[in-house]
Structure formats: structure tokens, C-alpha cells
Amino acid sequence: MKQIVSIILLILVLTSCQNGDAKKVRPEIQKSEKKVFPYSGIVLYDHFDNELLLDTITNHFEAQFSPVYIGNLKDSIQLTYKPSKIENRTPDWDKYKRPAPNDLQIYIDTTKTIGFPMSVWEYYKKPEYRVGKKSYPIFIENKSSDTLSIGLGDILPMITETKDTLGEWTEIERPFIYDCGTGLTELYLPPNEIVITALRQNFGTTNTKFRVKYELADSAVYSNEINGKIQIE
């Protein structure tokens, strides 16, 4: 009889310990599962109302990642689609250091939709307008204590990548290359400030993952990965 009572007491003690452990673990699990979206509280706006449509990205496209904003993190940010309006420029190519891999944080925000900037080949001919391509804003933050040189002319050195059927990342655009460097200025980003550019939202029949790559001299910085579709040709 005493042996049976001892077994029952042991079962009750073990059950109590397991329940106690569960109560301790559950809040931590809930915390880890909670998704936090950087920059989610920032409102992005412009003064255009033309319709925005999905694009079809193929490897025939030339990449164009032009800034639509450079400045401080604010609750509300007005975008500009004419690259020449971005004022963070210097004619001195070696004035600021190039980024190191840990200097930049890059995040594609799929909770917002913006337009696409004007082509760098035509913006000087026409008034500002919003290219009617649905785009996700890309936030690039300078996490270093230095002002960084982040681009040449009106272009950030970035390109779009997708995952192929073998799970390998593949560039799906051609890098943007200026025909001539005469008169080009460098874009710069002060510490703790951000640059916003645009990634076109893509129409297609094949599910894949997207990310953007920021090219450095001998390495690269990658964004978060997002789900999307692509048209295989």
C-alpha cells in the first residue's frame, strides 16, 4: 500500500514540474513568434495619383535603384521620383568612405506600396512624375558612425536576385552602367540616416523568393528575403 502511495505522489510531483516548466516557456515562445517589421510605423507619401500596376521583371531589364529619399528617420516621409531632387551629393569621389558589410542594414518592406522613380536617362527632360509600377520601398540604414559614399550619379549599386529551382540565388537584371563618368557626383549617407529606393512588385506564374544585393568592392550586403512571382522565359 505504501508503495502505491509513493508512486502516486511521484507522478503528481513530476506532473507539477512539467506544468511549471510549460508556464515558464510559453511567454518566451510567444515572444519569439511575434514578428517585428522595421520601419513599419513610417508613413510614406507622394503627390501623385496615377494608377500603379504590377511589373514583369526579366533578365532583359537594366537594374535601376535610384533613391527616392535620403535623410533622417521620421514618422512621415515625402518621396520624390525625380532623382535630381536628391541633394545628398558631392563632386569629390573620395570624400567619404565606401561601406563595409556591417555598415548597412537593408530591408524590403512588403507592407507598403510606392511608385517607381523616373528613368535616369529622361528625368532631366521632363517634370517629375511617378512611374506606374507597384513597388516595395527598400530601407537602407547607415549603422556606422561615418558618412558613407553609397552610389554614383543617381544609382545605388544594387541588383535583384531570385532563388532558382535548385535553391541558388540568381541575378535577374543587368547591372546599371553609365556610359561616361564625366560630371557624375557621389551620393552620400550620414550616420543613422536612411536612403529609400524601390523594388518593383512582379507579376508571374512561378513562385520564388526575392532579395536585393548591394555590391561592395569585394563582397556584398543582402536584404531580407521576400516571397514573390516571376515569369520564366
CSV table of C-alpha atoms in Angstrom, one decimal:
chain,number,residue,atom,x,y,z
A,1,MET,CA,0.0,0.0,0.0
A,2,LYS,CA,2.8,2.4,1.0
A,3,GLN,CA,4.5,1.6,-2.4
A,4,ILE,CA,1.3,2.6,-4.3
A,5,VAL,CA,1.0,5.8,-2.4
A,6,SER,CA,4.7,6.7,-3.1
A,7,ILE,CA,4.2,6.1,-6.8
A,8,ILE,CA,1.1,8.3,-6.9
A,9,LEU,CA,3.0,11.1,-5.1
A,10,LEU,CA,5.9,10.8,-7.5
A,11,ILE,CA,3.6,11.1,-10.5
A,12,LEU,CA,1.9,14.2,-9.0
A,13,VAL,CA,5.3,15.8,-8.4
A,14,LEU,CA,6.5,15.2,-12.0
A,15,THR,CA,3.3,16.5,-13.4
A,16,SER,CA,3.5,19.6,-11.3
A,17,CYS,CA,7.1,20.2,-12.5
A,18,GLN,CA,6.2,19.8,-16.2
A,19,ASN,CA,3.3,22.3,-15.8
A,20,GLY,CA,5.6,24.7,-14.1
A,21,ASP,CA,8.1,24.5,-16.9
A,22,ALA,CA,5.4,25.0,-19.5
A,23,LYS,CA,4.3,28.2,-17.8
A,24,LYS,CA,7.9,29.5,-17.9
A,25,VAL,CA,8.5,28.6,-21.5
A,26,ARG,CA,5.2,29.7,-23.1
A,27,PRO,CA,5.8,33.5,-22.8
A,28,GLU,CA,9.3,33.1,-24.4
A,29,ILE,CA,7.8,31.1,-27.3
A,30,GLN,CA,5.1,33.8,-27.9
A,31,LYS,CA,7.8,36.5,-27.8
A,32,SER,CA,9.9,34.7,-30.4
A,33,GLU,CA,7.0,34.1,-32.7
A,34,LYS,CA,5.9,37.7,-32.7
A,35,LYS,CA,7.1,39.4,-35.9
A,36,VAL,CA,8.6,42.8,-35.8
A,37,PHE,CA,8.8,44.8,-39.0
A,38,PRO,CA,11.4,47.5,-39.1
A,39,TYR,CA,10.2,50.9,-40.2
A,40,SER,CA,6.5,49.7,-40.1
A,41,GLY,CA,5.4,52.9,-38.3
A,42,ILE,CA,6.8,55.2,-41.0
A,43,VAL,CA,4.2,56.7,-43.4
A,44,LEU,CA,5.4,57.2,-47.0
A,45,TYR,CA,3.5,59.5,-49.3
A,46,ASP,CA,3.7,61.5,-52.5
A,47,HIS,CA,1.5,63.9,-54.5
A,48,PHE,CA,0.6,61.7,-57.4
A,49,ASP,CA,-2.5,59.6,-58.1
A,50,ASN,CA,-1.7,57.7,-61.3
A,51,GLU,CA,-2.5,54.0,-61.2
A,52,LEU,CA,0.1,51.6,-60.1
A,53,LEU,CA,0.4,48.2,-61.8
A,54,LEU,CA,2.5,45.0,-61.4
A,55,ASP,CA,5.6,44.8,-63.5
A,56,THR,CA,7.1,41.8,-65.3
A,57,ILE,CA,10.8,41.5,-64.5
A,58,THR,CA,13.1,39.5,-66.7
A,59,ASN,CA,16.8,39.4,-67.2
A,60,HIS,CA,16.4,41.8,-70.1
A,61,PHE,CA,15.9,44.7,-67.7
A,62,GLU,CA,18.7,47.0,-66.6
A,63,ALA,CA,18.6,47.5,-62.8
A,64,GLN,CA,17.7,50.9,-61.6
A,65,PHE,CA,17.9,51.5,-57.9
A,66,SER,CA,17.6,55.3,-57.6
A,67,PRO,CA,17.0,57.0,-54.2
A,68,VAL,CA,13.5,58.4,-53.6
A,69,TYR,CA,14.6,59.8,-50.2
A,70,ILE,CA,17.7,60.4,-48.2
A,71,GLY,CA,17.5,61.8,-44.7
A,72,ASN,CA,16.5,61.2,-41.1
A,73,LEU,CA,14.1,58.6,-39.9
A,74,LYS,CA,10.8,60.4,-39.4
A,75,ASP,CA,7.2,59.4,-38.7
A,76,SER,CA,6.2,60.7,-42.2
A,77,ILE,CA,8.3,60.9,-45.3
A,78,GLN,CA,7.5,62.6,-48.7
A,79,LEU,CA,9.0,60.7,-51.6
A,80,THR,CA,10.5,62.2,-54.8
A,81,TYR,CA,10.6,60.3,-58.0
A,82,LYS,CA,12.9,62.6,-59.8
A,83,PRO,CA,16.5,61.6,-58.9
A,84,SER,CA,18.0,65.0,-59.5
A,85,LYS,CA,16.0,66.3,-56.5
A,86,ILE,CA,18.1,64.2,-54.1
A,87,GLU,CA,20.5,66.7,-52.6
A,88,ASN,CA,23.0,64.4,-50.7
A,89,ARG,CA,25.7,64.7,-53.4
A,90,THR,CA,29.3,65.6,-53.6
A,91,PRO,CA,31.6,66.1,-56.7
A,92,ASP,CA,34.5,64.7,-54.6
A,93,TRP,CA,34.5,61.0,-55.3
A,94,ASP,CA,36.9,60.2,-52.5
A,95,LYS,CA,35.5,62.5,-49.8
A,96,TYR,CA,33.6,59.7,-47.9
A,97,LYS,CA,34.5,56.1,-47.2
A,98,ARG,CA,32.8,53.2,-49.0
A,99,PRO,CA,30.6,51.0,-46.9
A,100,ALA,CA,31.8,47.9,-45.1
A,101,PRO,CA,29.5,44.8,-44.9
A,102,ASN,CA,28.4,45.7,-41.3
A,103,ASP,CA,27.8,49.4,-42.1
A,104,LEU,CA,24.4,48.9,-43.9
A,105,GLN,CA,21.1,47.4,-42.9
A,106,ILE,CA,18.8,46.7,-45.9
A,107,TYR,CA,15.1,45.9,-45.5
A,108,ILE,CA,12.4,45.4,-48.2
A,109,ASP,CA,9.1,46.5,-46.6
A,110,THR,CA,6.3,44.4,-48.1
A,111,THR,CA,3.6,46.2,-46.0
A,112,LYS,CA,3.8,49.3,-48.2
A,113,THR,CA,3.4,50.1,-51.9
A,114,ILE,CA,5.0,53.1,-53.6
A,115,GLY,CA,5.7,54.1,-57.2
A,116,PHE,CA,8.9,53.7,-59.2
A,117,PRO,CA,11.4,56.6,-59.9
A,118,MET,CA,11.8,58.2,-63.3
A,119,SER,CA,14.4,56.8,-65.7
A,120,VAL,CA,17.8,58.4,-65.2
A,121,TRP,CA,18.0,58.8,-69.0
A,122,GLU,CA,15.0,61.0,-69.1
A,123,TYR,CA,14.4,62.8,-65.8
A,124,TYR,CA,16.3,65.9,-66.9
A,125,LYS,CA,14.0,66.3,-69.9
A,126,LYS,CA,10.6,66.1,-68.1
A,127,PRO,CA,8.8,67.3,-65.0
A,128,GLU,CA,8.6,64.9,-62.1
A,129,TYR,CA,6.2,62.1,-62.4
A,130,ARG,CA,5.6,58.7,-60.7
A,131,VAL,CA,6.3,55.6,-62.9
A,132,GLY,CA,3.2,53.5,-62.6
A,133,LYS,CA,4.9,50.3,-61.4
A,134,LYS,CA,3.8,48.9,-58.0
A,135,SER,CA,7.0,48.8,-55.9
A,136,TYR,CA,8.1,47.9,-52.4
A,137,PRO,CA,10.2,50.5,-50.5
A,138,ILE,CA,13.7,49.4,-49.6
A,139,PHE,CA,15.1,51.0,-46.5
A,140,ILE,CA,18.9,51.2,-46.3
A,141,GLU,CA,20.2,52.5,-42.9
A,142,ASN,CA,23.7,53.6,-42.1
A,143,LYS,CA,24.5,51.8,-38.9
A,144,SER,CA,28.1,53.1,-38.7
A,145,SER,CA,29.5,56.3,-37.2
A,146,ASP,CA,30.8,57.5,-40.6
A,147,THR,CA,29.2,59.3,-43.5
A,148,LEU,CA,29.3,56.8,-46.3
A,149,SER,CA,29.6,57.1,-50.1
A,150,ILE,CA,26.6,54.9,-51.3
A,151,GLY,CA,26.2,55.5,-55.0
A,152,LEU,CA,27.4,57.2,-58.2
A,153,GLY,CA,25.3,59.6,-60.2
A,154,ASP,CA,21.7,58.7,-59.5
A,155,ILE,CA,22.3,55.0,-59.0
A,156,LEU,CA,22.8,52.8,-55.9
A,157,PRO,CA,25.0,49.7,-56.7
A,158,MET,CA,22.2,47.1,-56.3
A,159,ILE,CA,20.6,44.3,-58.2
A,160,THR,CA,17.6,42.0,-57.8
A,161,GLU,CA,18.1,38.3,-57.2
A,162,THR,CA,15.7,35.3,-57.1
A,163,LYS,CA,16.0,31.7,-56.0
A,164,ASP,CA,16.1,29.2,-58.8
A,165,THR,CA,14.7,25.6,-58.7
A,166,LEU,CA,18.0,24.4,-57.2
A,167,GLY,CA,17.8,26.8,-54.4
A,168,GLU,CA,20.6,29.0,-55.8
A,169,TRP,CA,20.4,32.8,-55.9
A,170,THR,CA,20.5,34.2,-59.4
A,171,GLU,CA,20.7,37.8,-60.7
A,172,ILE,CA,17.7,38.6,-62.8
A,173,GLU,CA,18.7,42.1,-64.0
A,174,ARG,CA,21.7,43.6,-65.8
A,175,PRO,CA,23.8,46.0,-63.6
A,176,PHE,CA,23.3,49.6,-64.4
A,177,ILE,CA,26.4,51.1,-66.1
A,178,TYR,CA,26.9,54.8,-67.0
A,179,ASP,CA,28.4,55.3,-70.5
A,180,CYS,CA,30.6,58.1,-69.1
A,181,GLY,CA,31.6,59.2,-65.7
A,182,THR,CA,32.2,62.9,-66.6
A,183,GLY,CA,30.3,65.2,-64.3
A,184,LEU,CA,28.9,62.5,-62.1
A,185,THR,CA,28.6,63.1,-58.4
A,186,GLU,CA,28.6,60.6,-55.5
A,187,LEU,CA,25.6,60.1,-53.2
A,188,TYR,CA,26.3,60.1,-49.5
A,189,LEU,CA,24.5,58.9,-46.4
A,190,PRO,CA,25.3,60.3,-42.9
A,191,PRO,CA,25.3,58.2,-39.8
A,192,ASN,CA,22.0,56.9,-38.6
A,193,GLU,CA,20.1,58.2,-41.6
A,194,ILE,CA,18.3,56.2,-44.3
A,195,VAL,CA,18.0,56.0,-48.0
A,196,ILE,CA,14.8,54.7,-49.6
A,197,THR,CA,14.7,53.1,-53.0
A,198,ALA,CA,12.2,50.9,-54.8
A,199,LEU,CA,11.8,47.3,-55.8
A,200,ARG,CA,9.2,46.6,-58.4
A,201,GLN,CA,6.4,44.2,-57.5
A,202,ASN,CA,6.5,41.5,-60.0
A,203,PHE,CA,3.8,39.6,-61.9
A,204,GLY,CA,4.5,36.0,-62.9
A,205,THR,CA,3.4,32.4,-62.8
A,206,THR,CA,6.3,30.8,-60.9
A,207,ASN,CA,6.6,31.3,-57.1
A,208,THR,CA,10.0,32.2,-55.9
A,209,LYS,CA,11.9,34.3,-53.3
A,210,PHE,CA,13.4,37.7,-53.9
A,211,ARG,CA,16.1,39.7,-52.3
A,212,VAL,CA,18.3,42.6,-53.3
A,213,LYS,CA,22.1,42.7,-53.3
A,214,TYR,CA,24.1,45.8,-52.6
A,215,GLU,CA,27.5,45.4,-54.3
A,216,LEU,CA,30.7,46.3,-52.4
A,217,ALA,CA,34.3,46.3,-53.7
A,218,ASP,CA,34.9,42.6,-52.7
A,219,SER,CA,31.7,41.5,-51.0
A,220,ALA,CA,28.0,42.4,-50.8
A,221,VAL,CA,25.2,43.2,-48.4
A,222,TYR,CA,21.9,41.4,-48.7
A,223,SER,CA,18.4,42.4,-47.8
A,224,ASN,CA,15.8,40.2,-46.2
A,225,GLU,CA,14.1,37.6,-48.4
A,226,ILE,CA,10.5,38.1,-49.6
A,227,ASN,CA,8.0,35.9,-51.4
A,228,GLY,CA,7.0,36.8,-55.0
A,229,LYS,CA,6.4,35.5,-58.5
A,230,ILE,CA,8.4,35.6,-61.7
A,231,GLN,CA,7.7,35.0,-65.4
A,232,ILE,CA,10.1,32.3,-66.6
A,233,GLU,CA,11.0,32.7,-70.3
